[in-house]
């Protein structure tokens, strides 16, 4: 009898809504399944937001719009869902969705959604937000206003750049899933603090590096960053993740020189349940720059993150660091030798130029001397018509020959 009474009341409410004079031209939608089911499924509804006459939705707390075609699920359209606290949109095409302020859960899957509009006011109702297998290009604006949010699932979208500060301060957030997007860059932040975060997934993106320096997530238990393009991870320390028990980073492009030491460090973490399964998978073709590699190794030593009890691993680390230092030394030595060689060549050229200048100065002096001798000889020459004495002629010939000989010798030198 009690169930029959409830049924009659619900039928009466539906009939009142359907025949209400306030909306005489509106059509009423019906659940495609049994009305008293936990979820009311409505198939194939089509709504044009430019129209003014929107259909009425069943009086139900949980509605699933399957294969709907709605250009904009606007506040005006949502006026017909006054009773809805859980809204699910499955398949179809709903390009733009306005977040109804009193919703507790919104799920949109495979609905070609590319925009979610969140009102610029504090929202204390929404607890779960799932927009997956859609076309979002960024985390929705004003997501920080969702103060009751516990689960944020935005996997399988087109997000490229992630600003973690947009999530900073969501004190009730426990789960973030941003897997299978196109994230290639994390905007640096001074602080990323989520006091209740337990699960964070960034699998199947295009990240090349992650810096955990600003992270403050004391309850994080699961961190998964598989199938990215990571070469190394910075400031990943046990003190920052005291509750971490599951960590996964397979299928990345880690530098082999860095990877071995990193795995050795992870195996010393006390809370990691899967540390015995860690593999030193790496890519020898991927090389960190010498500056980055040296910086990472120095940080390891400074933070005492190397396992000094594992002599073999420590030796590998030291050998790797020595190898890097040797490469630096060889490069410096090569540059030094090149500078030395060029300096020697410069000094040689300078010596040759100085020698040539000395030779030229000597020749000029000899020419001047010869001119003086010629002038002296001219004075000793007999007057015109008289023969030159034999002794004087021989002396002149000898002097000229001596000058010519000296010049020839200097030119050969």
CSV table of C-alpha atoms in Angstrom, one decimal:
chain,number,residue,atom,x,y,z
A,1,UNK,CA,0.0,0.0,0.0
A,2,UNK,CA,2.8,2.4,0.9
A,3,UNK,CA,4.5,1.8,-2.5
A,4,UNK,CA,1.2,2.3,-4.3
A,5,UNK,CA,0.8,5.6,-2.5
A,6,UNK,CA,4.2,6.8,-3.5
A,7,UNK,CA,3.5,5.8,-7.1
A,8,UNK,CA,0.3,7.8,-7.1
A,9,UNK,CA,2.1,10.9,-5.7
A,10,UNK,CA,4.8,10.7,-8.4
A,11,UNK,CA,2.2,10.3,-11.1
A,12,UNK,CA,0.4,13.3,-9.7
A,13,UNK,CA,3.5,15.4,-9.7
A,14,UNK,CA,4.3,14.5,-13.3
A,15,UNK,CA,0.8,15.3,-14.4
A,16,UNK,CA,0.9,18.6,-12.6
A,17,UNK,CA,4.2,19.5,-14.3
A,18,UNK,CA,2.9,18.4,-17.7
A,19,UNK,CA,-0.3,20.5,-17.5
A,20,UNK,CA,1.1,23.5,-15.6
A,21,UNK,CA,-0.3,26.7,-17.2
A,22,UNK,CA,3.1,28.4,-16.7
A,23,UNK,CA,4.5,26.5,-19.6
A,24,UNK,CA,1.5,25.8,-21.9
A,25,UNK,CA,3.6,25.1,-25.0
A,26,UNK,CA,6.4,23.0,-23.5
A,27,UNK,CA,6.7,19.3,-24.2
A,28,UNK,CA,7.4,16.8,-21.4
A,29,UNK,CA,10.1,14.3,-21.6
A,30,UNK,CA,9.7,10.8,-20.2
A,31,UNK,CA,12.2,8.3,-18.8
A,32,UNK,CA,12.9,5.5,-21.3
A,33,UNK,CA,13.2,3.0,-18.5
A,34,UNK,CA,11.2,2.3,-15.5
A,35,UNK,CA,10.4,5.6,-13.8
A,36,UNK,CA,11.2,4.3,-10.3
A,37,UNK,CA,14.7,3.1,-11.3
A,38,UNK,CA,17.6,4.7,-9.6
A,39,UNK,CA,18.5,6.6,-12.8
A,40,UNK,CA,16.1,8.0,-15.4
A,41,UNK,CA,17.4,7.4,-18.9
A,42,UNK,CA,16.2,9.8,-21.7
A,43,UNK,CA,17.2,8.8,-25.2
A,44,UNK,CA,17.7,11.0,-28.3
A,45,UNK,CA,16.6,14.4,-27.0
A,46,UNK,CA,17.3,17.3,-29.3
A,47,UNK,CA,17.4,20.9,-28.0
A,48,UNK,CA,18.3,24.1,-29.8
A,49,UNK,CA,19.4,26.7,-27.2
A,50,UNK,CA,18.3,29.6,-29.5
A,51,UNK,CA,14.7,28.5,-29.0
A,52,UNK,CA,12.6,29.8,-26.1
A,53,UNK,CA,10.4,26.8,-25.6
A,54,UNK,CA,12.4,24.1,-23.8
A,55,UNK,CA,11.1,20.6,-22.8
A,56,UNK,CA,10.4,19.7,-19.3
A,57,UNK,CA,12.4,16.9,-17.7
A,58,UNK,CA,11.0,14.2,-15.5
A,59,UNK,CA,10.9,14.9,-11.7
A,60,UNK,CA,13.9,12.8,-10.9
A,61,UNK,CA,17.2,13.3,-9.0
A,62,UNK,CA,19.4,11.2,-11.4
A,63,UNK,CA,19.0,11.8,-15.1
A,64,UNK,CA,21.1,10.2,-17.9
A,65,UNK,CA,20.8,11.9,-21.4
A,66,UNK,CA,21.8,9.3,-23.9
A,67,UNK,CA,22.6,10.2,-27.5
A,68,UNK,CA,21.4,13.8,-26.9
A,69,UNK,CA,22.0,16.6,-29.4
A,70,UNK,CA,22.2,19.9,-27.6
A,71,UNK,CA,24.3,22.8,-28.8
A,72,UNK,CA,24.4,24.4,-25.4
A,73,UNK,CA,23.1,23.0,-22.2
A,74,UNK,CA,22.4,26.5,-20.9
A,75,UNK,CA,21.0,27.8,-17.6
A,76,UNK,CA,17.7,28.3,-19.3
A,77,UNK,CA,17.5,24.7,-20.5
A,78,UNK,CA,18.6,23.5,-17.0
A,79,UNK,CA,15.6,25.3,-15.5
A,80,UNK,CA,13.6,22.3,-16.5
A,81,UNK,CA,15.9,20.1,-14.3
A,82,UNK,CA,15.1,21.6,-10.9
A,83,UNK,CA,15.1,18.2,-9.2
A,84,UNK,CA,18.3,16.9,-10.7
A,85,UNK,CA,21.3,16.4,-8.5
A,86,UNK,CA,23.1,13.9,-10.6
A,87,UNK,CA,23.4,14.5,-14.4
A,88,UNK,CA,25.0,12.1,-16.8
A,89,UNK,CA,25.5,12.8,-20.5
A,90,UNK,CA,26.4,9.7,-22.6
A,91,UNK,CA,27.4,9.9,-26.3
A,92,UNK,CA,25.5,12.1,-28.7
A,93,UNK,CA,26.7,15.7,-29.1
A,94,UNK,CA,26.5,18.3,-26.3
A,95,UNK,CA,29.1,20.9,-27.3
A,96,UNK,CA,28.8,23.2,-24.4
A,97,UNK,CA,27.6,22.6,-20.8
A,98,UNK,CA,26.8,25.1,-18.1
A,99,UNK,CA,27.4,23.6,-14.7
A,100,UNK,CA,24.1,23.6,-12.8
A,101,UNK,CA,24.9,25.2,-9.4
A,102,UNK,CA,23.1,22.6,-7.2
A,103,UNK,CA,24.4,19.5,-8.9
A,104,UNK,CA,26.3,17.0,-6.8
A,105,UNK,CA,27.7,15.1,-9.8
A,106,UNK,CA,28.2,15.8,-13.5
A,107,UNK,CA,29.4,13.1,-15.9
A,108,UNK,CA,29.9,13.7,-19.6
A,109,UNK,CA,31.3,10.8,-21.7
A,110,UNK,CA,31.8,10.7,-25.4
A,111,UNK,CA,29.5,13.7,-25.9
A,112,UNK,CA,31.9,15.8,-28.1
A,113,UNK,CA,32.0,18.4,-25.3
A,114,UNK,CA,34.6,21.1,-25.8
A,115,UNK,CA,33.6,23.6,-23.1
A,116,UNK,CA,32.4,23.5,-19.5
A,117,UNK,CA,31.2,26.7,-18.0
A,118,UNK,CA,31.6,27.1,-14.3
A,119,UNK,CA,30.0,30.1,-12.7
A,120,UNK,CA,32.3,32.6,-11.0
A,121,UNK,CA,30.8,32.0,-7.5
A,122,UNK,CA,31.7,29.6,-4.8
A,123,UNK,CA,30.1,26.2,-5.3
A,124,UNK,CA,29.6,24.1,-2.2
A,125,UNK,CA,27.6,21.3,-3.8
A,126,UNK,CA,29.4,19.6,-6.7
A,127,UNK,CA,31.4,16.6,-5.4
A,128,UNK,CA,32.3,14.7,-8.6
A,129,UNK,CA,33.2,16.1,-12.0
A,130,UNK,CA,33.9,13.7,-14.9
A,131,UNK,CA,34.4,15.0,-18.4
A,132,UNK,CA,36.0,12.1,-20.3
A,133,UNK,CA,36.4,11.0,-23.9
A,134,UNK,CA,35.7,14.6,-25.0
A,135,UNK,CA,37.4,17.6,-26.5
A,136,UNK,CA,38.4,19.8,-23.6
A,137,UNK,CA,41.6,21.8,-24.4
A,138,UNK,CA,42.2,23.0,-20.9
A,139,UNK,CA,41.1,22.6,-17.3
A,140,UNK,CA,37.7,24.5,-17.1
A,141,UNK,CA,38.0,28.0,-15.8
A,142,UNK,CA,36.9,28.7,-12.2
A,143,UNK,CA,37.4,25.0,-11.3
A,144,UNK,CA,38.9,26.4,-8.1
A,145,UNK,CA,35.4,27.6,-7.0
A,146,UNK,CA,34.3,23.9,-6.6
A,147,UNK,CA,35.1,23.8,-2.9
A,148,UNK,CA,33.3,20.5,-2.3
A,149,UNK,CA,35.0,18.7,-5.2
A,150,UNK,CA,36.4,15.3,-4.3
A,151,UNK,CA,36.9,13.6,-7.7
A,152,UNK,CA,38.1,15.3,-10.8
A,153,UNK,CA,38.3,13.1,-13.9
A,154,UNK,CA,39.3,14.8,-17.2
A,155,UNK,CA,41.0,11.9,-19.0
A,156,UNK,CA,40.8,11.3,-22.7
A,157,UNK,CA,40.6,15.0,-23.7
A,158,UNK,CA,42.8,17.4,-25.7
A,159,UNK,CA,44.4,19.2,-22.8
A,160,UNK,CA,48.0,20.4,-23.7
A,161,UNK,CA,49.2,22.7,-20.9
A,162,UNK,CA,48.5,22.1,-17.2
A,163,UNK,CA,48.6,24.8,-14.6
A,164,UNK,CA,48.5,23.0,-11.3
A,165,UNK,CA,47.8,26.2,-9.5
A,166,UNK,CA,44.3,26.1,-10.8
A,167,UNK,CA,43.7,23.1,-8.5
A,168,UNK,CA,45.6,24.5,-5.6
A,169,UNK,CA,43.5,24.9,-2.4
A,170,UNK,CA,40.8,22.4,-3.3
A,171,UNK,CA,41.0,21.0,0.2
A,172,UNK,CA,38.5,18.1,-0.3
A,173,UNK,CA,40.0,16.8,-3.6
A,174,UNK,CA,41.1,13.2,-3.3
A,175,UNK,CA,41.4,12.0,-6.9
A,176,UNK,CA,42.8,13.6,-10.1
A,177,UNK,CA,42.9,11.8,-13.4
A,178,UNK,CA,44.4,13.6,-16.3
A,179,UNK,CA,45.5,10.6,-18.3
A,180,UNK,CA,45.4,10.3,-22.0
A,181,UNK,CA,45.5,13.9,-22.9
A,182,UNK,CA,48.2,15.8,-24.8
A,183,UNK,CA,49.9,17.5,-21.9
A,184,UNK,CA,53.5,18.4,-22.7
A,185,UNK,CA,54.1,21.2,-20.3
A,186,UNK,CA,53.4,21.8,-16.6
A,187,UNK,CA,53.4,25.5,-15.8
A,188,UNK,CA,55.9,26.1,-12.9
A,189,UNK,CA,54.2,27.0,-9.6
A,190,UNK,CA,55.6,28.1,-6.2
A,191,UNK,CA,53.2,25.8,-4.3
A,192,UNK,CA,50.9,23.0,-5.2
A,193,UNK,CA,49.1,21.9,-2.0
A,194,UNK,CA,46.2,19.5,-1.8
A,195,UNK,CA,45.9,18.2,1.7
A,196,UNK,CA,43.6,15.3,1.0
A,197,UNK,CA,44.8,14.2,-2.5
A,198,UNK,CA,45.3,10.4,-2.6
A,199,UNK,CA,45.4,9.5,-6.3
A,200,UNK,CA,47.0,11.4,-9.2
A,201,UNK,CA,47.3,10.0,-12.7
A,202,UNK,CA,49.1,11.6,-15.6
A,203,UNK,CA,49.6,8.5,-17.8
A,204,UNK,CA,49.7,8.7,-21.6
A,205,UNK,CA,50.7,12.3,-22.1
A,206,UNK,CA,53.8,14.0,-23.7
A,207,UNK,CA,55.6,15.2,-20.6
A,208,UNK,CA,59.5,15.3,-20.9
A,209,UNK,CA,60.2,16.3,-17.3
A,210,UNK,CA,58.5,16.8,-13.9
A,211,UNK,CA,59.7,19.0,-11.0
A,212,UNK,CA,58.1,18.0,-7.7
A,213,UNK,CA,59.8,20.8,-5.7
A,214,UNK,CA,56.5,22.7,-5.1
A,215,UNK,CA,54.3,19.7,-4.3
A,216,UNK,CA,52.8,19.4,-0.8
A,217,UNK,CA,50.5,16.3,-0.9
A,218,UNK,CA,50.9,14.5,2.4
A,219,UNK,CA,48.2,11.9,1.8
A,220,UNK,CA,49.1,11.0,-1.8
A,221,UNK,CA,49.1,7.2,-2.0
A,222,UNK,CA,49.1,6.5,-5.8
A,223,UNK,CA,51.1,8.4,-8.4
A,224,UNK,CA,51.1,7.2,-12.0
A,225,UNK,CA,53.0,8.9,-14.8
A,226,UNK,CA,53.4,6.0,-17.2
A,227,UNK,CA,53.8,6.3,-21.0
A,228,UNK,CA,55.1,9.9,-21.3
A,229,UNK,CA,58.4,11.1,-22.8
A,230,UNK,CA,60.1,11.7,-19.4
A,231,UNK,CA,63.9,11.9,-19.5
A,232,UNK,CA,64.3,12.5,-15.7
A,233,UNK,CA,62.3,13.5,-12.6
A,234,UNK,CA,63.4,16.3,-10.3
A,235,UNK,CA,63.1,16.6,-6.6
A,236,UNK,CA,61.2,13.3,-6.1
A,237,UNK,CA,62.0,12.7,-2.5
A,238,UNK,CA,60.4,10.5,0.2
A,239,UNK,CA,59.9,13.5,2.5
A,240,UNK,CA,57.6,15.0,0.0
A,241,UNK,CA,55.4,11.9,-0.3
A,242,UNK,CA,55.2,10.3,3.1
A,243,UNK,CA,52.1,8.3,2.2
A,244,UNK,CA,53.0,7.1,-1.3
A,245,UNK,CA,52.6,3.3,-1.6
A,246,UNK,CA,52.1,2.9,-5.3
A,247,UNK,CA,54.3,4.6,-7.9
A,248,UNK,CA,54.4,3.8,-11.7
A,249,UNK,CA,56.5,5.3,-14.4
A,250,UNK,CA,57.0,2.6,-17.0
A,251,UNK,CA,57.3,3.3,-20.7
A,252,UNK,CA,59.1,6.6,-20.6
A,253,UNK,CA,62.4,7.8,-22.2
A,254,UNK,CA,64.6,7.9,-19.1
A,255,UNK,CA,68.3,8.6,-19.5
A,256,UNK,CA,70.2,5.4,-18.5
A,257,UNK,CA,72.9,7.2,-16.5
A,258,UNK,CA,70.2,8.8,-14.3
A,259,UNK,CA,67.8,5.9,-14.1
A,260,UNK,CA,69.9,3.4,-12.2
A,261,UNK,CA,70.5,5.8,-9.3
A,262,UNK,CA,66.9,6.8,-9.2
A,263,UNK,CA,65.6,3.2,-8.9
A,264,UNK,CA,68.2,2.5,-6.3
A,265,UNK,CA,66.8,5.5,-4.3
A,266,UNK,CA,63.2,4.3,-4.7
A,267,UNK,CA,64.1,0.9,-3.3
A,268,UNK,CA,65.0,2.5,0.0
A,269,UNK,CA,61.6,4.1,0.4
A,270,UNK,CA,59.8,2.5,3.3
A,271,UNK,CA,56.1,2.7,2.3
A,272,UNK,CA,56.3,1.8,-1.4
A,273,UNK,CA,54.5,-1.5,-1.9
A,274,UNK,CA,55.7,-2.1,-5.5
A,275,UNK,CA,59.3,-1.2,-5.1
A,276,UNK,CA,60.5,-4.7,-5.8
A,277,UNK,CA,59.0,-4.5,-9.2
A,278,UNK,CA,60.9,-1.4,-10.3
A,279,UNK,CA,62.9,-1.9,-13.5
A,280,UNK,CA,65.8,0.2,-14.7
A,281,UNK,CA,64.3,0.5,-18.2
A,282,UNK,CA,65.9,3.3,-20.0
A,283,UNK,CA,67.0,4.5,-23.5
A,284,UNK,CA,70.7,4.8,-24.3
A,285,UNK,CA,69.9,7.0,-27.2
A,286,UNK,CA,68.4,9.6,-24.9
A,287,UNK,CA,71.0,11.7,-23.2
A,288,UNK,CA,70.6,14.5,-20.7
A,289,UNK,CA,72.7,17.6,-21.1
A,290,UNK,CA,75.9,17.5,-19.1
A,291,UNK,CA,74.7,20.4,-17.0
A,292,UNK,CA,71.4,18.8,-16.1
A,293,UNK,CA,73.0,15.4,-15.4
A,294,UNK,CA,75.7,17.0,-13.2
A,295,UNK,CA,73.1,19.1,-11.3
A,296,UNK,CA,70.9,16.0,-10.6
A,297,UNK,CA,73.9,14.0,-9.3
A,298,UNK,CA,75.0,16.9,-7.1
A,299,UNK,CA,71.5,17.1,-5.7
A,300,UNK,CA,71.6,13.4,-4.9
A,301,UNK,CA,74.8,13.7,-2.9
A,302,UNK,CA,73.5,16.9,-1.2
A,303,UNK,CA,70.3,15.3,-0.2
A,304,UNK,CA,71.9,11.9,0.8
A,305,UNK,CA,69.6,10.0,-1.5
A,306,UNK,CA,72.2,7.6,-2.7
A,307,UNK,CA,72.2,4.2,-0.9
A,308,UNK,CA,75.7,4.1,0.6
A,309,UNK,CA,75.1,0.5,1.8
A,310,UNK,CA,74.8,-0.7,-1.7
A,311,UNK,CA,78.4,-0.7,-2.7
A,312,UNK,CA,77.8,-1.9,-6.3
A,313,UNK,CA,75.2,0.7,-7.0
A,314,UNK,CA,77.3,3.4,-5.3
A,315,UNK,CA,80.2,2.4,-7.5
A,316,UNK,CA,78.1,2.6,-10.6
A,317,UNK,CA,77.0,6.1,-9.6
A,318,UNK,CA,80.5,7.2,-8.9
A,319,UNK,CA,81.7,5.7,-12.2
A,320,UNK,CA,79.0,7.4,-14.1
A,321,UNK,CA,79.8,10.8,-12.4
A,322,UNK,CA,83.6,10.2,-13.1
A,323,UNK,CA,82.8,9.4,-16.7
A,324,UNK,CA,80.9,12.7,-17.0
A,325,UNK,CA,83.8,14.6,-15.3
A,326,UNK,CA,86.3,12.9,-17.7
A,327,UNK,CA,84.2,14.1,-20.6
A,328,UNK,CA,84.3,17.6,-19.3
A,329,UNK,CA,88.1,17.3,-18.7
A,330,UNK,CA,88.7,16.0,-22.2
A,331,UNK,CA,86.7,18.8,-23.6
A,332,UNK,CA,88.6,21.4,-21.5
A,333,UNK,CA,91.9,19.8,-22.4
A,334,UNK,CA,91.0,19.8,-26.1
A,335,UNK,CA,90.0,23.5,-26.0
A,336,UNK,CA,93.2,24.3,-24.0
A,337,UNK,CA,95.4,22.6,-26.6
A,338,UNK,CA,93.6,24.4,-29.4
A,339,UNK,CA,94.2,27.8,-27.7
A,340,UNK,CA,97.9,26.8,-27.1
A,341,UNK,CA,98.3,25.8,-30.7
A,342,UNK,CA,96.7,29.0,-32.0
A,343,UNK,CA,98.9,31.0,-29.6
A,344,UNK,CA,102.1,29.3,-30.8
A,345,UNK,CA,101.1,29.9,-34.4
A,346,UNK,CA,100.5,33.6,-33.6
A,347,UNK,CA,103.9,33.8,-31.9
A,348,UNK,CA,105.6,32.2,-34.9
A,349,UNK,CA,103.9,34.6,-37.3
A,350,UNK,CA,104.9,37.5,-35.0
A,351,UNK,CA,108.5,36.3,-35.0
A,352,UNK,CA,108.5,36.0,-38.8
A,353,UNK,CA,107.1,39.4,-39.2
A,354,UNK,CA,109.6,40.9,-36.7
A,355,UNK,CA,112.5,39.1,-38.6
A,356,UNK,CA,111.2,40.4,-41.9
A,357,UNK,CA,111.0,43.9,-40.4
A,358,UNK,CA,114.6,43.6,-39.2
A,359,UNK,CA,115.7,42.4,-42.6
A,360,UNK,CA,114.0,45.4,-44.2
A,361,UNK,CA,115.6,47.8,-41.8
A,362,UNK,CA,119.0,46.2,-42.5
A,363,UNK,CA,118.5,46.5,-46.2
A,364,UNK,CA,117.5,50.2,-45.9
A,365,UNK,CA,120.6,50.8,-43.8
A,366,UNK,CA,122.8,49.1,-46.3
A,367,UNK,CA,121.3,51.1,-49.2
A,368,UNK,CA,121.9,54.3,-47.2
A,369,UNK,CA,125.5,53.2,-46.6
A,370,UNK,CA,125.9,52.3,-50.2
A,371,UNK,CA,124.6,55.7,-51.3
A,372,UNK,CA,127.1,57.3,-49.0
A,373,UNK,CA,129.9,55.3,-50.3
A,374,UNK,CA,128.9,56.1,-53.9
A,375,UNK,CA,128.9,59.7,-53.0
A,376,UNK,CA,132.4,59.4,-51.6
A,377,UNK,CA,133.6,57.5,-54.6
A,378,UNK,CA,132.1,60.1,-56.9
A,379,UNK,CA,134.3,62.7,-55.2
A,380,UNK,CA,137.4,60.5,-55.8
A,381,UNK,CA,136.5,59.9,-59.4
A,382,UNK,CA,139.0,61.6,-61.8
A,383,UNK,CA,137.8,64.4,-64.0
A,384,UNK,CA,136.1,63.5,-67.2
A,385,UNK,CA,138.5,62.1,-69.8
A,386,UNK,CA,140.9,60.6,-67.2
A,387,UNK,CA,141.2,56.9,-66.5
A,388,UNK,CA,140.2,55.5,-63.0
A,389,UNK,CA,143.2,54.2,-61.1
A,390,UNK,CA,143.4,50.5,-61.1
A,391,UNK,CA,143.4,50.2,-57.2
A,392,UNK,CA,140.4,52.4,-56.8
A,393,UNK,CA,138.4,50.4,-59.5
A,394,UNK,CA,139.2,47.1,-57.7
A,395,UNK,CA,138.1,48.6,-54.3
A,396,UNK,CA,134.8,49.8,-55.8
A,397,UNK,CA,134.1,46.4,-57.3
A,398,UNK,CA,134.8,44.6,-54.1
A,399,UNK,CA,132.6,46.9,-52.1
A,400,UNK,CA,129.6,46.5,-54.5
A,401,UNK,CA,130.1,42.7,-54.5
A,402,UNK,CA,130.2,42.6,-50.7
A,403,UNK,CA,126.9,44.5,-50.5
A,404,UNK,CA,125.3,42.2,-53.0
A,405,UNK,CA,126.5,39.1,-51.2
A,406,UNK,CA,125.2,40.3,-47.9
A,407,UNK,CA,121.8,41.1,-49.3
A,408,UNK,CA,121.6,37.7,-51.0
A,409,UNK,CA,122.4,35.9,-47.7
A,410,UNK,CA,119.8,37.8,-45.7
A,411,UNK,CA,117.1,37.2,-48.3
A,412,UNK,CA,117.9,33.4,-48.2
A,413,UNK,CA,117.6,33.4,-44.4
